[in-house]
Coordinates of C-alpha atoms in Angstrom, one line a residue:
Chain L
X549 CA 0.0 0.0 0.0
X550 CA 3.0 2.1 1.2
X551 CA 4.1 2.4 -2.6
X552 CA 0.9 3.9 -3.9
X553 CA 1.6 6.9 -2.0
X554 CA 5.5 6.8 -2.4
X555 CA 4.9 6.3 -6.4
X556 CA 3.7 9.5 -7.5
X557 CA 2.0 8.4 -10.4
X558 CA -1.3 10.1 -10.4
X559 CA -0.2 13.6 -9.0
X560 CA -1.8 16.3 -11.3
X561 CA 0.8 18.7 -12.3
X562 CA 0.3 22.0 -12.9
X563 CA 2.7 22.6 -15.6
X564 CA 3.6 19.8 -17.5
X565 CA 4.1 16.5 -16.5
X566 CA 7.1 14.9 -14.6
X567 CA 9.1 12.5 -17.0
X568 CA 10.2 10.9 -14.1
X569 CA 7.9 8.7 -13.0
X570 CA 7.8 7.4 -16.6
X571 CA 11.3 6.4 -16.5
X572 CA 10.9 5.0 -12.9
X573 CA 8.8 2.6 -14.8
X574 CA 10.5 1.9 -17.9
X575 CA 13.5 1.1 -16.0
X576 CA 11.2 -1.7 -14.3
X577 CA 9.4 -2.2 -17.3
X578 CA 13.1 -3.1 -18.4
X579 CA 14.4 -5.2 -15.5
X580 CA 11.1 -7.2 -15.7
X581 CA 12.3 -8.2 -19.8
X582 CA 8.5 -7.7 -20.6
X583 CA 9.1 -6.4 -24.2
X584 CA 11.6 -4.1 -26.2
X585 CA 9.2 -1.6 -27.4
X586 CA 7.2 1.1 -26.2
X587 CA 4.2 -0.7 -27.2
X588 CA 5.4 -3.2 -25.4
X589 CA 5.7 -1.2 -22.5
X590 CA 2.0 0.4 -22.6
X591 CA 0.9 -3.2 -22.4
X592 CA 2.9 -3.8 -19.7
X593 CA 1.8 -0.5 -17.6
X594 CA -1.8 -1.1 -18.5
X595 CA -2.2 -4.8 -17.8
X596 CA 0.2 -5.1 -14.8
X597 CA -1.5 -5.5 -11.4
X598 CA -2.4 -2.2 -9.7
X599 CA -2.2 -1.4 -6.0
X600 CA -5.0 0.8 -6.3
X601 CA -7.6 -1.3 -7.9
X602 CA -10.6 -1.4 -6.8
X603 CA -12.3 -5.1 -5.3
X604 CA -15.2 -5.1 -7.3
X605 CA -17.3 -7.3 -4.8
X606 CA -17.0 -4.5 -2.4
X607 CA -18.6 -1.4 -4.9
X608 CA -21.5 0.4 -3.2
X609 CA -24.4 -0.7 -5.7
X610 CA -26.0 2.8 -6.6
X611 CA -22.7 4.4 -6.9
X612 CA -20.1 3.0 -9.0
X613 CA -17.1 5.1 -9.7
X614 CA -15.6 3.1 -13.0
X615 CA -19.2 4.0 -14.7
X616 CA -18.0 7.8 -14.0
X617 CA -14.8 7.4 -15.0
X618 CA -15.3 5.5 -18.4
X619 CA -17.0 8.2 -19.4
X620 CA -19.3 5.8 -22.0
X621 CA -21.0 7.9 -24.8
X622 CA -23.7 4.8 -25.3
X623 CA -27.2 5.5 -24.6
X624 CA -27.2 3.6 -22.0
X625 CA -30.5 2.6 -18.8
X626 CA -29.7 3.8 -15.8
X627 CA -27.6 0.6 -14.5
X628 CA -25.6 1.3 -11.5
X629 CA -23.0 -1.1 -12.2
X630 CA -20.3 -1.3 -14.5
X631 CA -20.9 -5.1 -14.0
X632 CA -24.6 -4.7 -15.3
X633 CA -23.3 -2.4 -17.8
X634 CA -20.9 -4.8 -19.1
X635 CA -23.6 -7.4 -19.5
X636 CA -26.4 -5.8 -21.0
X637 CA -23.6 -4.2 -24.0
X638 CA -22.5 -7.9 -24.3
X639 CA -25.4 -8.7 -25.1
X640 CA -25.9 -6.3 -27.3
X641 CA -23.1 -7.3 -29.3
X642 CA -24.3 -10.6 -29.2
X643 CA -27.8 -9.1 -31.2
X644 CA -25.9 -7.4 -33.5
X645 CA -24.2 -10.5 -34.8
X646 CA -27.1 -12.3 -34.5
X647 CA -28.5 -9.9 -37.1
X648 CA -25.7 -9.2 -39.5
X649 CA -25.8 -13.3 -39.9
X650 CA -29.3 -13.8 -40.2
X651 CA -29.7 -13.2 -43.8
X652 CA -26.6 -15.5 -44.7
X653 CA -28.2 -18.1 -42.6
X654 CA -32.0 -17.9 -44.4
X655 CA -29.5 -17.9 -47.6
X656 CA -28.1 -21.0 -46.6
X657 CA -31.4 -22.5 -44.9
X658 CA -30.3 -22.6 -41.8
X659 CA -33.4 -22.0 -39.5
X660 CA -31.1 -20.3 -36.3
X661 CA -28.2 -19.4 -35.2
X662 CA -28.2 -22.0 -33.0
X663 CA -28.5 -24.4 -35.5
X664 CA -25.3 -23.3 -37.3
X665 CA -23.6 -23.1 -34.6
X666 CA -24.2 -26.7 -33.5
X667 CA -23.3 -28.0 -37.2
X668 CA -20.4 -26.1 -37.0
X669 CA -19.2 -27.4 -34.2
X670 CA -19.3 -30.7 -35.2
X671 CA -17.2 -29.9 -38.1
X672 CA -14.4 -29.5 -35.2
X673 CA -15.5 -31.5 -32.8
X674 CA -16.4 -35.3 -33.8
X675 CA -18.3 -38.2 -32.2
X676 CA -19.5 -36.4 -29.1
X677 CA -22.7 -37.1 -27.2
X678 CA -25.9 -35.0 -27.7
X679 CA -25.6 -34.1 -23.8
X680 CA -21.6 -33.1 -24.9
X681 CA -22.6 -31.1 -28.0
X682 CA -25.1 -28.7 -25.7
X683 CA -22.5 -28.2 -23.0
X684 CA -19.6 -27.5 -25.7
X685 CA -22.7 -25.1 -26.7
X686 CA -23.4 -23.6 -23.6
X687 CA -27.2 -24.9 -24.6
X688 CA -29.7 -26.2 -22.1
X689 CA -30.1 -30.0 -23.3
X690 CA -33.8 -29.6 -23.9
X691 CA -33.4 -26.8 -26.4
X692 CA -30.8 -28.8 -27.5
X693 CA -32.1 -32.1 -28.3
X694 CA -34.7 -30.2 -30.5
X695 CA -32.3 -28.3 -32.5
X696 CA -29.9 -31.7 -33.2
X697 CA -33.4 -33.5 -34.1
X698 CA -34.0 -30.7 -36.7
X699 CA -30.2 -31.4 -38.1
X700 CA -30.7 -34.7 -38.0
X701 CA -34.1 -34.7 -39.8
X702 CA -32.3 -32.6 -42.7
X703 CA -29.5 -35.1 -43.5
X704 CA -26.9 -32.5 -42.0
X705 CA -25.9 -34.7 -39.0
X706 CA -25.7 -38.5 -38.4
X707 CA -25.7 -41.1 -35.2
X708 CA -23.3 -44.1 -34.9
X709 CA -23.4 -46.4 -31.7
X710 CA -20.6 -45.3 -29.3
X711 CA -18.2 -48.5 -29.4
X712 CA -17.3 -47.9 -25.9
X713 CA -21.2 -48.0 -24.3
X714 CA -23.4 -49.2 -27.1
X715 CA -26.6 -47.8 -25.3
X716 CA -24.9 -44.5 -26.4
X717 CA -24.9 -43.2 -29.8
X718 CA -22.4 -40.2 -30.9
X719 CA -22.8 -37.4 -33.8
X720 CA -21.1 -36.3 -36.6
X721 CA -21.2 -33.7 -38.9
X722 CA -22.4 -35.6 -42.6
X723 CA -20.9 -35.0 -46.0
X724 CA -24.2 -32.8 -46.6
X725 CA -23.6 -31.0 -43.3
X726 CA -20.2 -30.4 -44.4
X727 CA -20.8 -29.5 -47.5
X728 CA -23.1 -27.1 -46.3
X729 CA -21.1 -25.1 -43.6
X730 CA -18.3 -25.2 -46.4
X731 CA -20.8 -23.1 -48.8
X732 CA -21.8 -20.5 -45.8
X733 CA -18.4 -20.0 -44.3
X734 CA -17.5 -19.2 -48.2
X735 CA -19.9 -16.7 -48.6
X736 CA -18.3 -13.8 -49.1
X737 CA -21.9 -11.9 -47.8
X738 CA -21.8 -14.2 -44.6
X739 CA -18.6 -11.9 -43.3
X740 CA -19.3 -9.4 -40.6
X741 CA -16.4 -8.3 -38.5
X742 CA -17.5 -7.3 -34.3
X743 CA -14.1 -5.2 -34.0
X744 CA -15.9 -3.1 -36.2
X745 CA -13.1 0.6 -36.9
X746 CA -10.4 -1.0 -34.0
X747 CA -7.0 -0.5 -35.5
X748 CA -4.5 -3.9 -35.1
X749 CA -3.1 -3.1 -31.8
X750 CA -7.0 -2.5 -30.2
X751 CA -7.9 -5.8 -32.0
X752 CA -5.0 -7.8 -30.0
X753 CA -5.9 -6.3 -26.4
X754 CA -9.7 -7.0 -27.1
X755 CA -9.1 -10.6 -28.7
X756 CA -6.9 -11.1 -25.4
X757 CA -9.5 -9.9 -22.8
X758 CA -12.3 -12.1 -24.5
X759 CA -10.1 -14.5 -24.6
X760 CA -9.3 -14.8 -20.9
X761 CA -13.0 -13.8 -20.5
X762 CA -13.9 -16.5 -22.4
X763 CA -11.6 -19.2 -20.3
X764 CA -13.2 -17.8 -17.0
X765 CA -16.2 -18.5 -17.4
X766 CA -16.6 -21.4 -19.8
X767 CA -14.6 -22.8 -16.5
X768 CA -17.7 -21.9 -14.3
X769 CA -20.2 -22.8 -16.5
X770 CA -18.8 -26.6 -16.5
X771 CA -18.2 -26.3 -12.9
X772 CA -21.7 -25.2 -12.3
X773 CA -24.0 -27.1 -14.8
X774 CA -23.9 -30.3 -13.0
X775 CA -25.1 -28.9 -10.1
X776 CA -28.4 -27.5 -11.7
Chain X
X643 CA 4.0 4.8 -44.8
X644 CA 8.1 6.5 -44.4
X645 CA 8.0 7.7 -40.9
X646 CA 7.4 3.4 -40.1
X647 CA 10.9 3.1 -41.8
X648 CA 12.1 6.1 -39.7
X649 CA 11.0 5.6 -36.2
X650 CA 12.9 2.3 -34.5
X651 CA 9.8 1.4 -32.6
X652 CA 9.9 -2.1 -33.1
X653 CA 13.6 -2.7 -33.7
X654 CA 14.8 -5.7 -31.4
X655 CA 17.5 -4.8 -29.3
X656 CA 20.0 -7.0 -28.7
X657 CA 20.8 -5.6 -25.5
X658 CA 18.9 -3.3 -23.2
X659 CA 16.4 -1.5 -25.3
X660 CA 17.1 2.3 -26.2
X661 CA 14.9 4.4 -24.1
X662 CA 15.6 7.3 -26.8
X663 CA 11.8 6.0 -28.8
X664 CA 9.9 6.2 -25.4
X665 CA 11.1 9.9 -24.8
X666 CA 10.3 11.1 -28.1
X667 CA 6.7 9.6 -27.6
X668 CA 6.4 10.8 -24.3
X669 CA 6.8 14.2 -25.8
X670 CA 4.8 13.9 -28.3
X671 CA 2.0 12.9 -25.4
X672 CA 2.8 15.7 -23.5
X673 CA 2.5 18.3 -26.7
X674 CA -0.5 16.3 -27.0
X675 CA -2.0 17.2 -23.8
X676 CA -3.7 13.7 -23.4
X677 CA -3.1 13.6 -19.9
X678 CA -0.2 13.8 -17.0
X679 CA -0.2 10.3 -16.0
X680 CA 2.2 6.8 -17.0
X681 CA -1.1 5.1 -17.2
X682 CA -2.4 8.2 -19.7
X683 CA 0.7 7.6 -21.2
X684 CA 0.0 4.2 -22.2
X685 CA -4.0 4.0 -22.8
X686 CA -2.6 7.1 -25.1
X687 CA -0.2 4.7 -27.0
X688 CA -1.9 2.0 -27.5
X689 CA -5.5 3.6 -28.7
X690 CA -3.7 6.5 -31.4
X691 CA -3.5 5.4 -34.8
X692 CA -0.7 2.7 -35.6
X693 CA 1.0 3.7 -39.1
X694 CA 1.4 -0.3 -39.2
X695 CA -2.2 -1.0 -38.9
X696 CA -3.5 -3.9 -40.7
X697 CA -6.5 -2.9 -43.2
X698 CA -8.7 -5.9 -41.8
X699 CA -10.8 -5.8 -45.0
X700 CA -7.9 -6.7 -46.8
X701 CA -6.1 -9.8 -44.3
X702 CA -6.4 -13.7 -46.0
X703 CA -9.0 -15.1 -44.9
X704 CA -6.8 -18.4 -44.3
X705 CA -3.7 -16.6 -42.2
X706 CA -4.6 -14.1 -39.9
X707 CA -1.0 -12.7 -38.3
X708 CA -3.4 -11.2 -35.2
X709 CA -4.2 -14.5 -34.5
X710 CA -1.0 -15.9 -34.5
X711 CA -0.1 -12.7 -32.3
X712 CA -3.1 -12.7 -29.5
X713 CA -1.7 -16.6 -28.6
X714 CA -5.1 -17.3 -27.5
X715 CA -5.3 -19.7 -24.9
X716 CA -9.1 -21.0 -25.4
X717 CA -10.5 -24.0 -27.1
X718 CA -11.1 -22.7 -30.5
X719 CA -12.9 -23.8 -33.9
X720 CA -10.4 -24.4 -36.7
X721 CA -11.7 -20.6 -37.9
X722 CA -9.2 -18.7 -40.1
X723 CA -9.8 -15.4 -39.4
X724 CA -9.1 -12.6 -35.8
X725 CA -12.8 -11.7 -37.0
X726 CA -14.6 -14.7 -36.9
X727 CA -12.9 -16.3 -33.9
X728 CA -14.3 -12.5 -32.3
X729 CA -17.5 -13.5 -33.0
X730 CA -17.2 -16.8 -31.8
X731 CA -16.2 -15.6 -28.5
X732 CA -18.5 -13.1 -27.9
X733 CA -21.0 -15.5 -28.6
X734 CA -19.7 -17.7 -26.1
X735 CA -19.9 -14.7 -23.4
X736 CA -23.5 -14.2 -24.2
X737 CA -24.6 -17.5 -23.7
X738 CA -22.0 -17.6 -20.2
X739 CA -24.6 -14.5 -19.2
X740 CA -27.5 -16.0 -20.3
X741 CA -26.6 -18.9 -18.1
X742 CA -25.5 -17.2 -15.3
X743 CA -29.1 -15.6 -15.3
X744 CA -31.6 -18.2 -15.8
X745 CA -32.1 -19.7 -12.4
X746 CA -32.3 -16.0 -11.1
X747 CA -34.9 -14.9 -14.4
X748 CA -37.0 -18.2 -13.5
X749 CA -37.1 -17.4 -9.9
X750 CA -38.5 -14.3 -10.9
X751 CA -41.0 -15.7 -13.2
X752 CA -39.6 -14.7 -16.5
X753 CA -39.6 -17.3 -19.3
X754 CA -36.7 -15.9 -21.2
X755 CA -34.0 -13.6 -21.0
X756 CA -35.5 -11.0 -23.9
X757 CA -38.9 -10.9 -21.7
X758 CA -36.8 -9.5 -19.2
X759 CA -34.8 -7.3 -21.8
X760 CA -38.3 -6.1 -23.0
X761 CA -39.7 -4.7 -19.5
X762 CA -36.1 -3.5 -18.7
X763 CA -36.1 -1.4 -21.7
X764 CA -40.0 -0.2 -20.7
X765 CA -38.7 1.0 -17.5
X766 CA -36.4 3.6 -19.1
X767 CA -37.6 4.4 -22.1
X768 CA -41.7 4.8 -21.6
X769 CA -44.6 5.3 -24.1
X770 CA -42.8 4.0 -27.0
X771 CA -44.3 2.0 -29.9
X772 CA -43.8 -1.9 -30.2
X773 CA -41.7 -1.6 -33.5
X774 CA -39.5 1.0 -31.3
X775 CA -39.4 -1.3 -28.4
X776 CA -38.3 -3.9 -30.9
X777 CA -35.7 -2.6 -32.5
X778 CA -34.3 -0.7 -29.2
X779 CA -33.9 -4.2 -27.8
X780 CA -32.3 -5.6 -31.7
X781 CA -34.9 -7.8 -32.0
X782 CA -36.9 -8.9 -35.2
X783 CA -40.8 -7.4 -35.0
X784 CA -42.7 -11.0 -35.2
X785 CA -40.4 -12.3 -32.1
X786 CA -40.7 -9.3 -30.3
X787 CA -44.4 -8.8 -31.1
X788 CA -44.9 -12.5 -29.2
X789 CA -42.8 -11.1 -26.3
X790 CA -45.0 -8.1 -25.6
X791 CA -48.1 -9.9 -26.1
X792 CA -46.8 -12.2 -23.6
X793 CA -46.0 -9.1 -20.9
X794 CA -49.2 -7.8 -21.5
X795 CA -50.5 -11.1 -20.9
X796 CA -49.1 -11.3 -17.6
X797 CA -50.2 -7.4 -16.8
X798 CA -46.7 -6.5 -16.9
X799 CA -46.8 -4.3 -19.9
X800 CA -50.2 -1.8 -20.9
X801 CA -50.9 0.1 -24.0
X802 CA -52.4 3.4 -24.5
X803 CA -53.1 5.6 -27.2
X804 CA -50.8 7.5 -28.8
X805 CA -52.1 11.2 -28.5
X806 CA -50.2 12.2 -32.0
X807 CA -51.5 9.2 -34.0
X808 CA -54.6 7.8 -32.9
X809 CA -54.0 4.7 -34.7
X810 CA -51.2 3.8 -32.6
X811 CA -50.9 1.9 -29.5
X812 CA -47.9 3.4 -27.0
X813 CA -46.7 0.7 -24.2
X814 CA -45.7 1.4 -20.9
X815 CA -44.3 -0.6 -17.7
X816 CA -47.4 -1.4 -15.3
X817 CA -46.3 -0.8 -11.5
X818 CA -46.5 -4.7 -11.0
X819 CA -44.5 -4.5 -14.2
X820 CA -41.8 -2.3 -12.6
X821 CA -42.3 -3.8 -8.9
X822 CA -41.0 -7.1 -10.6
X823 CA -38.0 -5.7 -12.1
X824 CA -38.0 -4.1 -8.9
X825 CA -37.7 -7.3 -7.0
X826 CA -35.4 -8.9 -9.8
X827 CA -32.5 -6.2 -9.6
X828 CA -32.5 -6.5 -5.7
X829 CA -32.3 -10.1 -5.7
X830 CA -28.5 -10.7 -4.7
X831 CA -28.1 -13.6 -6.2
X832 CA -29.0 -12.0 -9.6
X833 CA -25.7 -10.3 -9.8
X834 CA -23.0 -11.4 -12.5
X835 CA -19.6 -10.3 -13.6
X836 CA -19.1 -10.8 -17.6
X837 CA -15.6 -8.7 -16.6
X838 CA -14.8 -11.4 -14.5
X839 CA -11.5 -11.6 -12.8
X840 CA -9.7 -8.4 -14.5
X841 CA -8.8 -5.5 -12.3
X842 CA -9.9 -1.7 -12.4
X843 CA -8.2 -0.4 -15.3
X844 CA -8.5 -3.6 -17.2
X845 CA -12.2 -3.1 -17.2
X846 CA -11.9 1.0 -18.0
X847 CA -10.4 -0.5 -21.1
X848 CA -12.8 -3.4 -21.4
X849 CA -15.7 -1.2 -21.0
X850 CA -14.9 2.1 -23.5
X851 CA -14.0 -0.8 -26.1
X852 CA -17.3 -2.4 -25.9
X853 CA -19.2 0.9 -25.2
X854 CA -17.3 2.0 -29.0
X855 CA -18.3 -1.1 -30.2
X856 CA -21.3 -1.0 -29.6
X857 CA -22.3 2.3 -30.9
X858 CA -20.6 1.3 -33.7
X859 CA -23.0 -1.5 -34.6
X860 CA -25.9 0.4 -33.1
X861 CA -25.5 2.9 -36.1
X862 CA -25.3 0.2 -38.6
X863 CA -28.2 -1.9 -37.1
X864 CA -30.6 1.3 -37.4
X865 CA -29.4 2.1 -40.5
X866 CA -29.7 -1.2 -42.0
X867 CA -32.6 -2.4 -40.5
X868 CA -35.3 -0.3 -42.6
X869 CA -33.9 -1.9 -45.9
X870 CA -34.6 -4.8 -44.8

């Protein structure tokens, strides 16, 4: 704690700004071999651990001071969380995939997202379980079992008898199912790009941070579906 | 395109690496005026304009260099591009919210997570059509039209007349409408954190990327939407 105060890296100056403490950190920024460049080195300042962050379990509710200090431009409800925030644009994001693909799916005839996306990932991940494909899905199994039916019923997936426990059978993606993700994914329409204007260095830090997002959670999820 | 040639900024060093680029940037923050801080410093460095930005239109679709860059850690599809693997996660963080939610949305007496959306969106933005309260919420008119049928079916939701166009019907929350959102957002267990594990200025980041990126798509969405 003692170094948050020694460190004076948030002291406004009135004239301009100390090079100092810059250096202070380049020279650890050095020592600690985390890169060569100064790219390297904003990385390094912004994702380092901070002895000034804030536990967010312990944020007042009604007050939150991130949401003040992002400073978002969205037009936004009156969440007082940054954690609410954060979900509801998430899933914003989510709908406006959802519909940039949903003319490339109708093209292709495929009925939902859903429905591509479980095709799909068969075309990755073979002779899996009905029950494996939803959780690889994140899908509840009853809405589950209804969508593989529907791929089943259109030729696009097939069932072979597991030859380790015969009173299971496994799925694959068929050559028609194949064939078919093959013609969407080379749809030059079906491309839509979330990153939207981000330059290449924006695209890396956000590809990160979903990706660790990602990790976290799909680690909960699997932790906490057999307990429902 | 020259002043990439000129300035060393990613020349590896085979020793210590020359401080010399950071002060010339650091100078050129402070002319700048972008703020007084290390951390200013280094949000300010790695959101300007990179002269070797990749024009994403233009990457193959079958070798991204990003991706070979972000060294994701996740369990990914076989999926070529920075932008589709983007899509797939975000997907993925969606559906890790929409399960963190449905035991608390069932509790509640919601049947899905877009009835909630619906009377969340009534409780902010009142006396708006149901094409407006479709397309606020990114969803398609005949799903949303079911959705609001349903909330009016429960008393959640009432209409009234417009008093500028007679013919049209203007919805608002009811008070048990808003007393069970009420309810919903002060039931602790209800609360989830998309941002997950990262710390304070990870999520300032996090946040003002997906606040940009949504506004982004927000624009396109209503300016698409009428053509189709």
């Amino acid at each position: 704690m003692l170094s948050f105060y020694l460190i004076p890296l948030d002291i406004e100056m009135s004239h301009q700004p100390s090079i100092l403490p810059l250096v202070e950190q380049w020279e650890a920024f050095v020592k600690a071999k985390a890169g060569t460049t100064v790219d390297d080195f904003a990385k390094w300042i912004l994702l380092k651990e901070k002895p000034e962050s804030i536990p967010t379990k312990n944020t007042t509710p009604f007050y939150d001071p991130l949401l003040q200090e992002a400073q978002l431009q969205g037009d936004y409800p009156a969440i007082p969380t940054s954690q609410g925030l954060a979900i509801h644009i998430v899933i914003r994001l989510f709908k406006a995939i959802r519909f940039y693909f949903k003319p490339t799916l109708q093209k292709h005839g495929f009925k939902s997202l859903e429905e591509f996306l479980f095709l799909a990932t068969l075309s990755w991940k073979n002779n899996i379980s009905k029950k494996t494909l939803c959780r690889t899905n994140m899908t509840d199994i009853p809405t589950g079992i209804d969508i593989i039916k529907r791929l089943i019923q259109q030729g696009l997936v097939g069932e072979q008898e597991n030859p380790e426990d015969k009173r299971e059978k496994l799925l694959l993606a068929t050559d028609l199912g194949k064939q078919k993700l093959f013609q969407l994914f080379s749809d030059p329409e079906g491309s839509a790009d979330v990153m939207a204007d981000m330059n290449t260095e924006e695209r890396l830090i956000f590809m990160r941070m979903i990706d660790r997002l990602n990790n976290f959670h799909t680690k909960v999820y699997h932790q906490q579906i057999d307990d429902r």
